[in-house]
Short mmCIF file of C-alpha atoms and ligand atoms in Angstrom, two decimals:
data_model
loop_
_atom_site.label_atom_id
_atom_site.label_comp_id
_atom_site.label_asym_id
_atom_site.label_seq_id
_atom_site.Cartn_x
_atom_site.Cartn_y
_atom_site.Cartn_z
CA MET A 170 -23.57 -7.80 17.57
CA ASN A 171 -23.95 -10.55 20.23
CA ASN A 172 -20.82 -12.42 19.35
CA ILE A 173 -18.90 -9.35 19.76
CA ASN A 174 -20.19 -8.49 23.09
CA CYS A 175 -19.32 -12.23 24.25
CA MET A 176 -15.74 -11.77 23.48
CA LEU A 177 -14.78 -8.07 24.02
CA ASN A 178 -13.77 -6.46 27.20
CA GLU A 179 -15.95 -3.42 28.46
CA THR A 180 -13.33 -0.90 26.93
CA ALA A 181 -12.96 -2.67 23.80
CA LYS A 182 -16.86 -3.06 23.34
CA LYS A 183 -17.42 0.76 23.95
CA LEU A 184 -14.63 1.47 21.46
CA VAL A 185 -16.30 -0.73 18.72
CA ASP A 186 -19.73 0.85 19.51
CA GLU A 187 -18.67 4.32 19.24
CA ILE A 188 -16.74 3.60 15.88
CA THR A 189 -20.03 2.19 14.64
CA LYS A 190 -22.01 4.87 15.67
CA ASN A 191 -19.73 7.64 13.99
CA LEU A 192 -19.96 5.71 11.03
CA ALA A 193 -23.70 5.44 11.19
CA ALA A 194 -23.63 9.44 11.81
CA SER A 195 -21.45 10.00 8.53
CA LYS A 196 -22.36 7.41 6.29
CA GLU A 197 -25.76 6.01 6.86
CA SER A 198 -25.87 3.51 4.14
CA ILE A 199 -22.67 1.74 4.92
CA SER A 200 -23.12 1.46 8.66
CA SER A 201 -26.64 -0.05 8.56
CA SER A 202 -25.16 -3.23 7.95
CA PHE A 203 -21.64 -3.06 9.20
CA GLY A 204 -22.36 -3.98 12.73
CA GLU A 205 -23.71 -7.57 11.43
CA LEU A 206 -20.69 -7.73 8.68
CA LEU A 207 -18.17 -7.34 11.60
CA SER A 208 -20.15 -9.83 13.80
CA LEU A 209 -20.05 -12.01 10.95
CA LEU A 210 -16.39 -11.64 10.23
CA ILE A 211 -15.13 -12.00 14.01
CA ASP A 212 -17.29 -15.44 13.61
CA LYS A 213 -15.63 -16.52 11.00
CA LEU A 214 -11.92 -15.32 12.11
CA GLN A 215 -12.71 -17.15 15.63
CA LEU A 216 -13.44 -20.45 13.85
CA SER A 217 -10.37 -20.26 11.86
CA GLN A 218 -8.25 -19.71 14.89
CA ASP A 219 -8.59 -23.17 15.93
CA LYS A 220 -7.87 -24.42 12.42
CA LYS A 221 -4.52 -24.83 10.97
CA PHE A 222 -2.49 -24.33 7.81
CA VAL A 223 -0.23 -26.80 6.14
CA PHE A 224 2.50 -26.61 3.72
CA VAL A 225 3.92 -29.74 2.01
CA LEU A 226 7.46 -29.05 1.10
CA LEU A 227 8.92 -30.99 -2.32
CA GLY A 228 12.43 -30.30 -3.69
CA LYS A 229 16.04 -31.79 -3.39
CA THR A 230 17.96 -31.51 -0.29
CA GLY A 231 19.54 -28.33 0.05
CA VAL A 232 17.78 -26.10 -2.17
CA GLY A 233 16.33 -23.69 0.39
CA LYS A 234 13.06 -25.01 1.31
CA SER A 235 13.55 -24.49 5.06
CA SER A 236 15.08 -21.22 4.50
CA THR A 237 12.28 -19.97 2.26
CA VAL A 238 9.53 -21.01 4.63
CA ASN A 239 11.49 -19.59 7.76
CA SER A 240 11.77 -16.22 5.40
CA LEU A 241 8.04 -16.35 4.78
CA LEU A 242 7.07 -17.02 8.45
CA ASN A 243 9.75 -15.35 10.13
CA GLN A 244 10.33 -18.03 12.37
CA GLU A 245 12.78 -20.99 12.58
CA ILE A 246 10.32 -23.53 11.70
CA ALA A 247 12.39 -25.88 9.91
CA PRO A 248 15.87 -26.47 10.72
CA VAL A 249 18.28 -25.13 8.02
CA GLY A 250 21.44 -26.94 7.07
CA LYS A 251 23.19 -28.91 4.86
CA TYR A 252 22.91 -32.36 5.36
CA ASP A 253 22.32 -35.35 2.88
CA ALA A 254 19.10 -37.11 2.89
CA THR A 255 19.68 -40.95 3.10
CA THR A 256 16.26 -42.15 3.39
CA MET A 257 12.74 -41.07 2.16
CA GLU A 258 10.80 -39.88 5.01
CA VAL A 259 8.19 -37.45 5.97
CA GLN A 260 9.02 -34.96 8.72
CA GLU A 261 6.07 -32.91 10.37
CA TYR A 262 7.35 -29.31 11.87
CA GLU A 263 4.26 -28.01 14.21
CA HIS A 264 4.38 -24.54 15.15
CA GLU A 265 1.89 -21.85 16.59
CA ILE A 266 2.21 -18.29 15.19
CA ASN A 267 0.47 -15.56 16.50
CA GLY A 268 -1.89 -18.22 18.26
CA VAL A 269 -2.36 -20.19 14.91
CA LYS A 270 -1.38 -23.60 14.20
CA CYS A 271 0.64 -24.71 11.41
CA SER A 272 2.17 -27.67 10.14
CA ILE A 273 5.10 -27.77 7.71
CA ILE A 274 5.53 -31.11 6.17
CA ASP A 275 8.88 -32.05 4.75
CA THR A 276 9.68 -34.89 2.44
CA PRO A 277 13.56 -35.68 2.86
CA GLY A 278 14.65 -37.74 0.00
CA LEU A 279 11.66 -37.67 -2.13
CA CYS A 280 13.37 -35.45 -4.92
CA ASP A 281 17.05 -36.94 -4.03
CA ASP A 282 18.65 -39.79 -5.93
CA ILE A 283 18.83 -42.26 -3.05
CA PRO A 284 19.13 -45.87 -3.62
CA GLU A 285 15.68 -46.90 -2.68
CA LYS A 286 14.33 -47.82 -6.13
CA GLY A 287 11.25 -49.80 -6.41
CA ASN A 288 9.97 -48.53 -3.23
CA ASN A 289 7.31 -45.74 -4.56
CA GLN A 290 4.43 -47.31 -3.40
CA LYS A 291 5.84 -47.92 0.16
CA TYR A 292 6.66 -43.99 0.07
CA ILE A 293 3.12 -43.17 -1.47
CA GLU A 294 1.47 -45.28 1.46
CA LEU A 295 3.74 -43.29 3.95
CA ILE A 296 2.73 -40.10 2.96
CA GLN A 297 -0.92 -40.53 2.63
CA ASN A 298 -0.91 -41.68 6.06
CA GLN A 299 0.77 -38.98 7.51
CA VAL A 300 -0.88 -36.10 5.50
CA LYS A 301 -4.33 -35.47 6.03
CA GLN A 302 -4.63 -31.93 4.82
CA ILE A 303 -2.55 -29.77 2.31
CA ASP A 304 -3.02 -26.26 1.60
CA LEU A 305 -0.26 -25.57 -0.20
CA LEU A 306 2.30 -27.66 -2.10
CA TRP A 307 5.69 -26.22 -2.47
CA PHE A 308 8.09 -27.37 -5.42
CA VAL A 309 11.24 -25.71 -4.43
CA THR A 310 14.37 -25.77 -6.99
CA ARG A 311 17.08 -23.51 -7.80
CA LEU A 312 17.11 -21.22 -10.44
CA ASP A 313 20.45 -21.82 -11.36
CA ASP A 314 20.09 -25.34 -11.81
CA ALA A 315 19.54 -25.92 -15.56
CA ARG A 316 17.20 -28.69 -15.61
CA VAL A 317 14.57 -30.74 -14.03
CA GLY A 318 16.56 -33.79 -12.69
CA GLU A 319 15.49 -37.47 -12.69
CA ASP A 320 14.93 -37.26 -9.05
CA GLU A 321 12.62 -34.22 -9.23
CA LYS A 322 10.61 -36.15 -11.85
CA LYS A 323 10.28 -38.88 -9.33
CA GLY A 324 9.39 -36.68 -6.76
CA ILE A 325 6.47 -35.01 -8.76
CA GLN A 326 5.37 -38.42 -9.92
CA ILE A 327 5.20 -39.70 -6.41
CA ILE A 328 3.24 -36.62 -5.20
CA SER A 329 0.89 -36.73 -8.22
CA GLU A 330 -0.09 -40.44 -7.40
CA ALA A 331 -0.15 -40.11 -3.98
CA PHE A 332 -2.58 -37.17 -3.56
CA THR A 333 -3.98 -37.31 -7.24
CA PRO A 334 -3.05 -34.52 -9.66
CA GLN A 335 -5.35 -32.02 -8.28
CA VAL A 336 -2.80 -31.55 -5.85
CA TRP A 337 -1.06 -29.10 -8.13
CA GLU A 338 -4.38 -26.71 -8.20
CA HIS A 339 -2.70 -25.37 -4.85
CA SER A 340 0.96 -25.31 -5.49
CA VAL A 341 3.40 -22.84 -6.15
CA ILE A 342 7.03 -23.25 -7.83
CA ILE A 343 9.87 -21.31 -5.96
CA PHE A 344 13.16 -20.75 -7.42
CA THR A 345 15.95 -20.02 -4.71
CA ARG A 346 19.25 -18.49 -5.30
CA ALA A 347 17.88 -15.79 -7.72
CA ASN A 348 20.93 -13.92 -7.45
CA LYS A 349 22.99 -16.71 -8.65
CA ALA A 350 21.06 -16.70 -12.04
CA ASP A 351 23.29 -15.73 -15.12
CA ASP A 352 20.54 -14.31 -16.91
CA TYR A 353 17.44 -13.78 -14.08
CA LEU A 354 14.60 -13.05 -16.52
CA GLU A 355 15.23 -15.71 -19.10
CA GLU A 356 16.28 -18.38 -16.80
CA LEU A 357 12.97 -17.71 -14.73
CA ARG A 358 10.80 -18.08 -18.17
CA GLU A 359 12.76 -20.88 -19.31
CA ARG A 360 12.77 -23.05 -15.91
CA THR A 361 9.26 -21.98 -15.16
CA LYS A 362 8.22 -23.73 -18.46
CA ARG A 363 10.18 -26.79 -18.00
CA ILE A 364 8.69 -27.62 -14.47
CA ARG A 365 5.28 -26.86 -15.64
CA ASP A 366 5.74 -29.19 -18.77
CA GLU A 367 6.82 -32.09 -16.19
CA ILE A 368 3.92 -31.15 -14.03
CA ALA A 369 1.96 -31.15 -17.02
CA LYS A 370 2.39 -35.09 -17.76
CA HIS A 371 0.24 -35.56 -14.54
CA THR A 372 -2.25 -32.69 -14.62
CA GLY A 373 -2.56 -31.41 -18.46
CA HIS A 374 -1.02 -28.12 -19.36
CA GLU A 375 -4.33 -26.36 -18.15
CA VAL A 376 -3.47 -26.77 -14.60
CA ALA A 377 0.13 -26.83 -14.70
CA ASN A 378 0.31 -23.40 -16.64
CA ARG A 379 -1.65 -21.84 -13.87
CA ILE A 380 0.85 -22.83 -11.06
CA PRO A 381 2.70 -19.53 -10.08
CA ALA A 382 6.51 -19.19 -9.86
CA VAL A 383 8.13 -17.10 -7.43
CA ALA A 384 12.02 -16.23 -7.53
CA VAL A 385 13.35 -15.65 -3.97
CA ASP A 386 16.73 -15.28 -2.73
CA ASN A 387 17.05 -16.29 1.13
CA LYS A 388 20.69 -13.99 1.15
CA SER A 389 18.95 -11.06 0.24
CA GLN A 390 15.67 -8.87 0.40
CA THR A 391 15.99 -8.37 -3.34
CA THR A 392 15.77 -10.45 -6.66
CA PRO A 393 18.23 -9.14 -9.43
CA ASP A 394 15.24 -7.14 -10.88
CA GLY A 395 16.28 -4.97 -7.59
CA LYS A 396 12.59 -5.74 -6.43
CA ARG A 397 11.62 -7.14 -2.88
CA TRP A 398 10.61 -10.84 -3.33
CA LEU A 399 9.03 -11.37 0.25
CA GLU A 400 5.82 -9.55 -0.65
CA GLU A 401 5.49 -11.66 -3.89
CA LEU A 402 6.11 -14.72 -2.24
CA TYR A 403 3.34 -13.89 0.34
CA THR A 404 0.93 -12.90 -2.21
CA GLN A 405 1.21 -16.02 -4.31
CA VAL A 406 1.10 -18.31 -1.46
CA PHE A 407 -1.88 -16.61 -0.15
CA ILE A 408 -3.98 -16.50 -3.49
CA THR A 409 -2.99 -20.12 -4.46
CA MET A 410 -3.45 -22.04 -1.31
CA SER A 411 -6.85 -23.84 -0.37
CA GLN A 412 -9.50 -21.64 1.05
CA LYS A 413 -9.36 -23.55 4.12
CA GLY A 414 -5.99 -22.54 4.97
CA ALA A 415 -6.08 -19.00 3.80
CA ILE A 416 -7.67 -17.45 7.00
CA PRO A 417 -5.49 -19.16 9.05
CA PHE A 418 -2.63 -18.44 7.30
CA LEU A 419 -3.70 -14.35 7.26
CA MET A 420 -4.13 -14.52 11.08
CA ALA A 421 -0.70 -15.77 11.65
CA THR A 422 0.71 -13.39 9.59
CA ALA A 423 -1.52 -10.29 10.11
CA PRO A 424 0.62 -8.67 12.89
CA ARG A 425 3.68 -8.14 10.06
CA ILE A 426 1.37 -6.70 7.45
CA ASN A 427 2.24 -3.13 7.15
CA LYS A 428 -0.76 -0.68 6.56
CA THR A 429 0.84 2.17 5.16
CA ASN A 430 0.47 2.63 1.66
CA ARG A 431 4.08 2.87 0.71
CA ASP A 432 5.71 1.91 -2.32
CA PRO A 433 7.23 -1.50 -1.43
CA ASN A 434 10.45 -0.75 -3.23
CA TRP A 435 11.41 2.54 -1.70
CA ASN A 436 14.94 2.09 -0.66
CA PHE A 437 14.68 1.67 2.79
CA TYR A 438 17.45 -1.01 3.07
CA ASN A 439 20.00 1.31 1.84
CA GLN A 440 19.55 3.46 4.58
CA SER A 441 21.61 2.65 7.62
CA GLU A 442 19.53 4.62 9.93
CA PHE A 443 16.53 2.75 9.30
CA LYS A 444 18.55 -0.53 9.40
CA ASN A 445 19.12 0.29 13.13
CA GLN A 446 15.75 1.19 13.50
CA ASP A 447 14.46 -2.38 12.53
CA LYS A 448 16.11 -4.05 15.30
CA GLU A 449 14.87 -1.41 18.05
CA ASP A 450 11.34 -1.82 16.85
CA GLU A 451 9.92 -5.39 15.77
CA ASN A 452 6.76 -3.87 14.77
CA SER A 453 8.40 -0.89 12.86
CA GLU A 454 7.33 0.00 9.27
CA PHE A 455 11.02 -0.35 8.76
CA ASN A 456 11.21 -3.82 9.81
CA ALA A 457 12.30 -5.67 6.63
CA ASN A 458 10.71 -8.68 7.52
CA ASN A 459 7.28 -7.05 7.76
CA PHE A 460 5.09 -7.15 4.44
CA ILE A 461 4.69 -3.87 2.23
CA PHE A 462 2.47 -4.62 -0.42
CA ASP A 463 2.08 -2.65 -3.68
CA SER A 464 -1.20 -1.90 -5.08
CA ILE A 465 -1.45 -5.02 -7.37
CA GLN A 466 -0.59 -7.35 -4.77
CA LYS A 467 -3.19 -5.83 -2.44
CA GLU A 468 -5.66 -6.29 -5.14
CA LEU A 469 -5.13 -9.86 -5.72
CA ILE A 470 -5.02 -10.37 -1.68
CA LYS A 471 -8.40 -8.52 -1.89
CA LYS A 472 -9.80 -10.88 -4.30
CA LYS A 473 -8.92 -13.90 -2.39
CA ILE A 474 -10.25 -12.56 0.90
CA ILE A 475 -13.52 -11.78 -0.81
CA GLU A 476 -13.65 -15.35 -2.43
CA VAL A 477 -13.32 -16.89 1.13
CA ILE A 478 -15.72 -14.62 3.03
CA PRO A 479 -17.91 -13.65 0.23
CA ALA A 480 -20.15 -11.10 2.69
CA LEU A 481 -17.16 -9.04 2.44
CA ALA A 482 -18.07 -7.90 -1.18
CA ALA A 483 -20.66 -5.58 0.46
CA ALA A 484 -18.13 -3.67 2.53
CA GLY A 485 -17.88 -0.45 0.99
CA VAL A 486 -14.72 0.91 0.05
CA THR A 487 -14.53 3.66 2.84
CA ILE A 488 -14.86 1.47 5.37
CA GLY A 489 -11.47 0.11 5.62
CA ALA A 490 -9.62 3.50 5.82
CA VAL A 491 -11.80 4.58 8.78
CA VAL A 492 -12.52 2.13 10.83
CA GLY A 493 -10.08 -1.12 10.08
CA GLY A 494 -7.14 -0.01 12.40
CA PRO A 495 -9.02 1.27 15.60
CA ILE A 496 -11.49 -1.61 15.46
CA GLY A 497 -8.57 -4.35 14.96
CA ALA A 498 -7.10 -2.54 17.93
CA ALA A 499 -10.05 -2.64 19.95
CA ILE A 500 -10.69 -6.40 19.61
CA GLY A 501 -7.04 -7.20 20.02
CA GLY A 502 -5.22 -10.51 19.44
CA ALA A 503 -5.10 -12.30 16.25
CA VAL A 504 -8.57 -11.86 15.56
CA GLY A 505 -8.04 -8.26 15.94
CA ALA A 506 -4.82 -7.91 13.87
CA ALA A 507 -6.74 -10.01 11.13
CA VAL A 508 -9.69 -7.50 11.29
CA GLY A 509 -7.42 -4.68 10.79
CA SER A 510 -5.39 -6.24 7.99
CA ILE A 511 -8.71 -7.58 6.04
CA PHE A 512 -10.24 -3.99 6.21
CA TYR A 513 -6.63 -2.77 5.13
CA PHE A 514 -7.13 -4.89 1.89
CA LEU A 515 -10.44 -4.09 1.22
CA ASN A 516 -9.66 -0.45 1.31
N1 GTP B 607 22.76 -17.82 -1.72
C1 GTP B 607 21.64 -18.69 -1.08
N2 GTP B 607 21.82 -19.39 -0.38
C2 GTP B 607 20.56 -20.16 0.24
C3 GTP B 607 19.13 -19.68 -0.55
N3 GTP B 607 18.25 -20.69 0.23
C4 GTP B 607 19.02 -21.36 1.00
N4 GTP B 607 20.53 -21.08 0.95
C5 GTP B 607 21.46 -21.89 1.74
O1 GTP B 607 21.38 -23.14 1.32
C6 GTP B 607 21.53 -24.16 2.38
C7 GTP B 607 20.67 -25.22 2.32
O2 GTP B 607 19.44 -24.38 2.79
P1 GTP B 607 18.16 -25.16 3.57
O3 GTP B 607 17.08 -24.23 3.63
O4 GTP B 607 18.63 -25.87 4.50
O5 GTP B 607 17.59 -26.14 2.42
P2 GTP B 607 16.73 -27.28 2.33
O6 GTP B 607 15.97 -27.54 1.05
O7 GTP B 607 15.85 -27.11 3.50
O8 GTP B 607 17.65 -28.44 2.64
P3 GTP B 607 17.33 -29.79 3.46
O9 GTP B 607 16.38 -29.73 4.36
O10 GTP B 607 18.58 -30.15 4.17
O11 GTP B 607 17.12 -30.84 2.59
C8 GTP B 607 21.64 -23.34 3.47
O12 GTP B 607 23.31 -22.83 3.90
C9 GTP B 607 21.17 -22.04 3.07
O13 GTP B 607 21.70 -20.79 3.81
C10 GTP B 607 19.20 -18.60 -1.48
O14 GTP B 607 18.13 -18.21 -1.97
N5 GTP B 607 20.34 -18.09 -2.06
MG1 MG B 608 15.27 -28.30 5.03
#
């Protein structure tokens, strides 16, 4: 427990010791290695705190790239607005969330029909020079657009050439304006297939068909099927992003992870009393910007966490419920929030 002792203040240290001891009294087999596990986890999280996660955004101007990233991270990271892309450039927005750095790299013009024909090679060099890390590539397009445009095809091609087609192994397809679709499920299915087919020209179908597609609507908390999209977006982003970016991302978002086991689709938006409560209490479980995962999403996130930190596979199912919250609170800060969330998902 040396590492913990270094970083915790006296009160927190006592609390962690006490919890560990209580656990030892009640569950001998789990607790014998619990201290080691916790120590390893805290080490890993502390290391990750200095790392950052990087999202690269690809999509035509005005489709909702900025809005969607801002919704997920609950911050005004990239400006939202309607202005025409006139040149192809690379824009990097750097930000710190909960003490963790992130970079959102925007690629204005890359998927837009602007008269810079023949300049693909120049852009490839530009993006290669400016982008050193990609944890997740976001291909953003409107659900109510019927086809994959020539400009989008060009964007897909340039990205594939600049970063090798493997870049699509850590990518998601995001459909915005889900509530504007005429036939939601049909359009979701059809458009997903068309975009995957286009990407498959560079990666082959095996990689392309594994790219998750998520429908969102930045003007609404739900999609036409009545389900919240924020948690689904979070889940697909988290499980698809590179292992390197996953823990920084989890740490940045951990304070917004709601640890109650509530059905995410219970109708809290419809209840005006709770809407008012949202405004009063940022951390309230009724805050619509917080994440309330359903059991399938929890399971997927758990699987990814264990993939990134394999030692956690040894953590018994009972640990999460018993100590996750108190230990997380005792540790405090981004590391504590992440510890609490990780044990919540393991549970
Ligand atoms: N109805 C609806 N409007 C959206 C949605 N997403 C974005 N918008 C609106 O579309 C406009 C453009 O959104 P942005 O997020 O700025 O789009 P962008 O792709 O980042 O655009 P550029 O950075 O200018 O290329 C804004 O007025 C948004 O409010 C959505 O899901 N549904
Ligand atoms: Mg934008």
